[in-house]
PDB file of C-alpha atoms in Angstrom:
ATOM      1  CA  SER A   1      -9.971  -2.547   8.429  1.00 75.00           C
ATOM      2  CA  VAL A   2     -13.106  -3.976   6.788  1.00 89.00           C
ATOM      3  CA  ALA A   3     -12.227  -2.081   3.606  1.00 91.00           C
ATOM      4  CA  LEU A   4      -8.644  -3.388   3.720  1.00 92.00           C
ATOM      5  CA  ARG A   5      -9.807  -6.981   4.220  1.00 93.00           C
ATOM      6  CA  LYS A   6     -12.058  -6.582   1.185  1.00 95.00           C
ATOM      7  CA  ALA A   7      -9.284  -5.023  -0.940  1.00 96.00           C
ATOM      8  CA  PHE A   8      -6.588  -7.614  -0.142  1.00 97.00           C
ATOM      9  CA  HIS A   9      -6.667 -11.335  -0.901  1.00 97.00           C
ATOM     10  CA  PRO A  10      -6.317 -13.312   2.367  1.00 95.00           C
ATOM     11  CA  GLU A  11      -3.031 -14.821   1.100  1.00 96.00           C
ATOM     12  CA  ALA A  12      -1.550 -11.428   0.157  1.00 97.00           C
ATOM     13  CA  ARG A  13       1.745 -10.256   1.617  1.00 97.00           C
ATOM     14  CA  MET A  14       3.483  -6.949   2.156  1.00 96.00           C
ATOM     15  CA  LEU A  15       7.129  -6.881   1.068  1.00 96.00           C
ATOM     16  CA  PHE A  16       9.773  -4.239   1.715  1.00 96.00           C
ATOM     17  CA  VAL A  17      13.469  -3.744   2.428  1.00 96.00           C
ATOM     18  CA  ARG A  18      14.539  -3.683   6.091  1.00 94.00           C
ATOM     19  CA  ASP A  19      18.212  -3.327   6.989  1.00 95.00           C
ATOM     20  CA  GLY A  20      19.184  -4.271   3.426  1.00 95.00           C
ATOM     21  CA  GLY A  21      17.194  -7.515   3.416  1.00 97.00           C
ATOM     22  CA  LEU A  22      13.744  -8.676   2.385  1.00 97.00           C
ATOM     23  CA  ALA A  23      10.995  -8.248   4.972  1.00 96.00           C
ATOM     24  CA  VAL A  24       7.710 -10.096   4.461  1.00 97.00           C
ATOM     25  CA  VAL A  25       4.570  -9.383   6.479  1.00 95.00           C
ATOM     26  CA  PRO A  26       1.364 -11.432   6.095  1.00 96.00           C
ATOM     27  CA  ILE A  27      -1.479  -9.137   5.085  1.00 95.00           C
ATOM     28  CA  GLY A  28      -3.518  -9.974   8.187  1.00 94.00           C
ATOM     29  CA  GLU A  29      -0.699  -8.635  10.352  1.00 94.00           C
ATOM     30  CA  TYR A  30      -0.477  -5.478   8.225  1.00 91.00           C
ATOM     31  CA  ILE A  31      -4.232  -4.876   8.527  1.00 92.00           C
ATOM     32  CA  GLN A  32      -4.004  -5.327  12.294  1.00 91.00           C
ATOM     33  CA  ARG A  33      -1.163  -2.777  12.462  1.00 87.00           C
ATOM     34  CA  VAL A  34      -3.246  -0.276  10.498  1.00 85.00           C
ATOM     35  CA  ALA A  35      -6.261  -0.825  12.772  1.00 84.00           C
ATOM     36  CA  GLU A  36      -4.144  -0.359  15.908  1.00 85.00           C
ATOM     37  CA  GLY A  37      -2.608   2.811  14.498  1.00 80.00           C
ATOM     38  CA  LYS A  38      -5.937   4.582  13.949  1.00 66.00           C
ATOM     39  CA  ARG A  39      -5.883   8.306  14.570  1.00 61.00           C
ATOM     40  CA  LYS A  40      -7.738   9.793  17.469  1.00 60.00           C
ATOM     41  CA  PRO A  41     -11.056  11.534  16.673  1.00 64.00           C
ATOM     42  CA  GLY A  42     -10.408  15.043  15.409  1.00 62.00           C
ATOM     43  CA  ALA A  43      -6.819  14.306  14.342  1.00 64.00           C
ATOM     44  CA  VAL A  44      -5.862  15.777  10.973  1.00 67.00           C
ATOM     45  CA  ASP A  45      -4.449  13.546   8.237  1.00 74.00           C
ATOM     46  CA  SER A  46      -2.029  15.668   6.193  1.00 79.00           C
ATOM     47  CA  THR A  47      -1.104  12.870   3.772  1.00 87.00           C
ATOM     48  CA  GLU A  48      -1.479  13.697   0.073  1.00 93.00           C
ATOM     49  CA  ARG A  49      -2.416  10.562  -1.882  1.00 94.00           C
ATOM     50  CA  ARG A  50      -2.436   9.931  -5.607  1.00 96.00           C
ATOM     51  CA  VAL A  51      -2.664   7.031  -8.011  1.00 97.00           C
ATOM     52  CA  ALA A  52       0.447   7.562 -10.145  1.00 98.00           C
ATOM     53  CA  SER A  53      -0.273   4.780 -12.647  1.00 98.00           C
ATOM     54  CA  ILE A  54      -2.274   1.651 -13.361  1.00 98.00           C
ATOM     55  CA  ASP A  55      -1.167  -1.010 -15.861  1.00 99.00           C
ATOM     56  CA  ILE A  56      -3.683  -3.742 -16.753  1.00 99.00           C
ATOM     57  CA  ALA A  57      -3.023  -6.863 -18.824  1.00 99.00           C
ATOM     58  CA  GLY A  58      -5.922  -9.304 -18.876  1.00 98.00           C
ATOM     59  CA  ASP A  59      -6.524 -10.565 -15.335  1.00 98.00           C
ATOM     60  CA  ALA A  60      -3.389  -8.932 -13.875  1.00 99.00           C
ATOM     61  CA  ALA A  61      -2.671  -5.328 -12.946  1.00 99.00           C
ATOM     62  CA  LEU A  62      -0.069  -3.183 -11.230  1.00 99.00           C
ATOM     63  CA  ALA A  63      -0.994   0.059  -9.454  1.00 98.00           C
ATOM     64  CA  LYS A  64       1.559   2.631  -8.307  1.00 98.00           C
ATOM     65  CA  LEU A  65       0.398   4.819  -5.417  1.00 97.00           C
ATOM     66  CA  GLU A  66       2.186   7.774  -3.861  1.00 97.00           C
ATOM     67  CA  LEU A  67       1.600   8.963  -0.305  1.00 94.00           C
ATOM     68  CA  LYS A  68       3.264  12.280   0.402  1.00 94.00           C
ATOM     69  CA  ARG A  69       3.769  13.760   3.859  1.00 87.00           C
ATOM     70  CA  PRO A  70       5.920  16.786   4.694  1.00 87.00           C
ATOM     71  CA  ASP A  71       8.807  14.556   5.837  1.00 89.00           C
ATOM     72  CA  VAL A  72       8.454  11.346   3.806  1.00 92.00           C
ATOM     73  CA  LEU A  73       7.359   9.997   0.424  1.00 94.00           C
ATOM     74  CA  THR A  74       6.001   6.456   0.373  1.00 94.00           C
ATOM     75  CA  THR A  75       5.573   4.686  -2.964  1.00 97.00           C
ATOM     76  CA  ASP A  76       3.343   1.602  -2.962  1.00 97.00           C
ATOM     77  CA  TYR A  77       3.235  -0.969  -5.746  1.00 98.00           C
ATOM     78  CA  MET A  78       0.080  -3.063  -5.583  1.00 98.00           C
ATOM     79  CA  SER A  79      -0.088  -6.281  -7.612  1.00 99.00           C
ATOM     80  CA  LEU A  80      -3.689  -7.146  -8.381  1.00 99.00           C
ATOM     81  CA  LEU A  81      -5.496 -10.106  -9.904  1.00 99.00           C
ATOM     82  CA  LYS A  82      -9.085 -10.281 -11.131  1.00 98.00           C
ATOM     83  CA  LEU A  83     -10.596 -13.237  -9.267  1.00 98.00           C
ATOM     84  CA  ASP A  84     -14.258 -14.203  -9.624  1.00 96.00           C
ATOM     85  CA  GLY A  85     -14.871 -10.921 -11.448  1.00 97.00           C
ATOM     86  CA  ARG A  86     -13.350  -8.750  -8.692  1.00 97.00           C
ATOM     87  CA  TRP A  87      -9.950  -7.052  -8.503  1.00 98.00           C
ATOM     88  CA  VAL A  88      -8.023  -7.924  -5.330  1.00 98.00           C
ATOM     89  CA  ILE A  89      -4.551  -6.958  -4.158  1.00 98.00           C
ATOM     90  CA  VAL A  90      -2.326 -10.040  -3.931  1.00 98.00           C
ATOM     91  CA  ASN A  91       0.923  -8.296  -2.957  1.00 98.00           C
ATOM     92  CA  LYS A  92       2.026  -4.891  -1.746  1.00 97.00           C
ATOM     93  CA  SER A  93       5.621  -3.725  -1.967  1.00 98.00           C
ATOM     94  CA  PHE A  94       6.732  -0.267  -0.981  1.00 96.00           C
ATOM     95  CA  SER A  95       9.587   2.154  -0.545  1.00 95.00           C
ATOM     96  CA  ARG A  96       9.726   4.978   1.978  1.00 92.00           C
ATOM     97  CA  VAL A  97      12.109   7.898   1.425  1.00 92.00           C
ATOM     98  CA  ALA A  98      12.579  10.202   4.408  1.00 89.00           C
ATOM     99  CA  GLY A  99      12.971  13.891   3.716  1.00 76.00           C
ATOM    100  CA  SER A 100      11.440  13.548   0.251  1.00 57.00           C
ATOM    101  CA  THR A 101       8.788  16.074  -0.682  1.00 53.00           C
ATOM    102  CA  GLN A 102       8.784  15.577  -4.439  1.00 52.00           C
ATOM    103  CA  ALA A 103       5.961  13.108  -5.098  1.00 45.00           C
ATOM    104  CA  GLY A 104       5.836  12.220  -8.751  1.00 47.00           C
ATOM    105  CA  LYS A 105       9.309  13.551  -9.539  1.00 47.00           C
TER     106      LYS A 105
END
């Protein structure tokens, strides 16, 4: 979670669709969820990860990440800003498609 706290701006949010509506989670809550969901020692992570694209314009950027598991494809869109000479994620939005195995298609 130290790496996540460094990557995300403290005011960042995670946004996604839940039951057809907008769901917003403060980044601190997201980081806590990730920390609590840590795998047990020796557990295998079968997730394939790739940076699909990065678009930079001055002090703003958008990164598209794909996380592929056998039963689900998650696509993350990270909005970044260059603050004090360092890129930080200011918002994360994502889509999760169950049953999808075609990352990048």
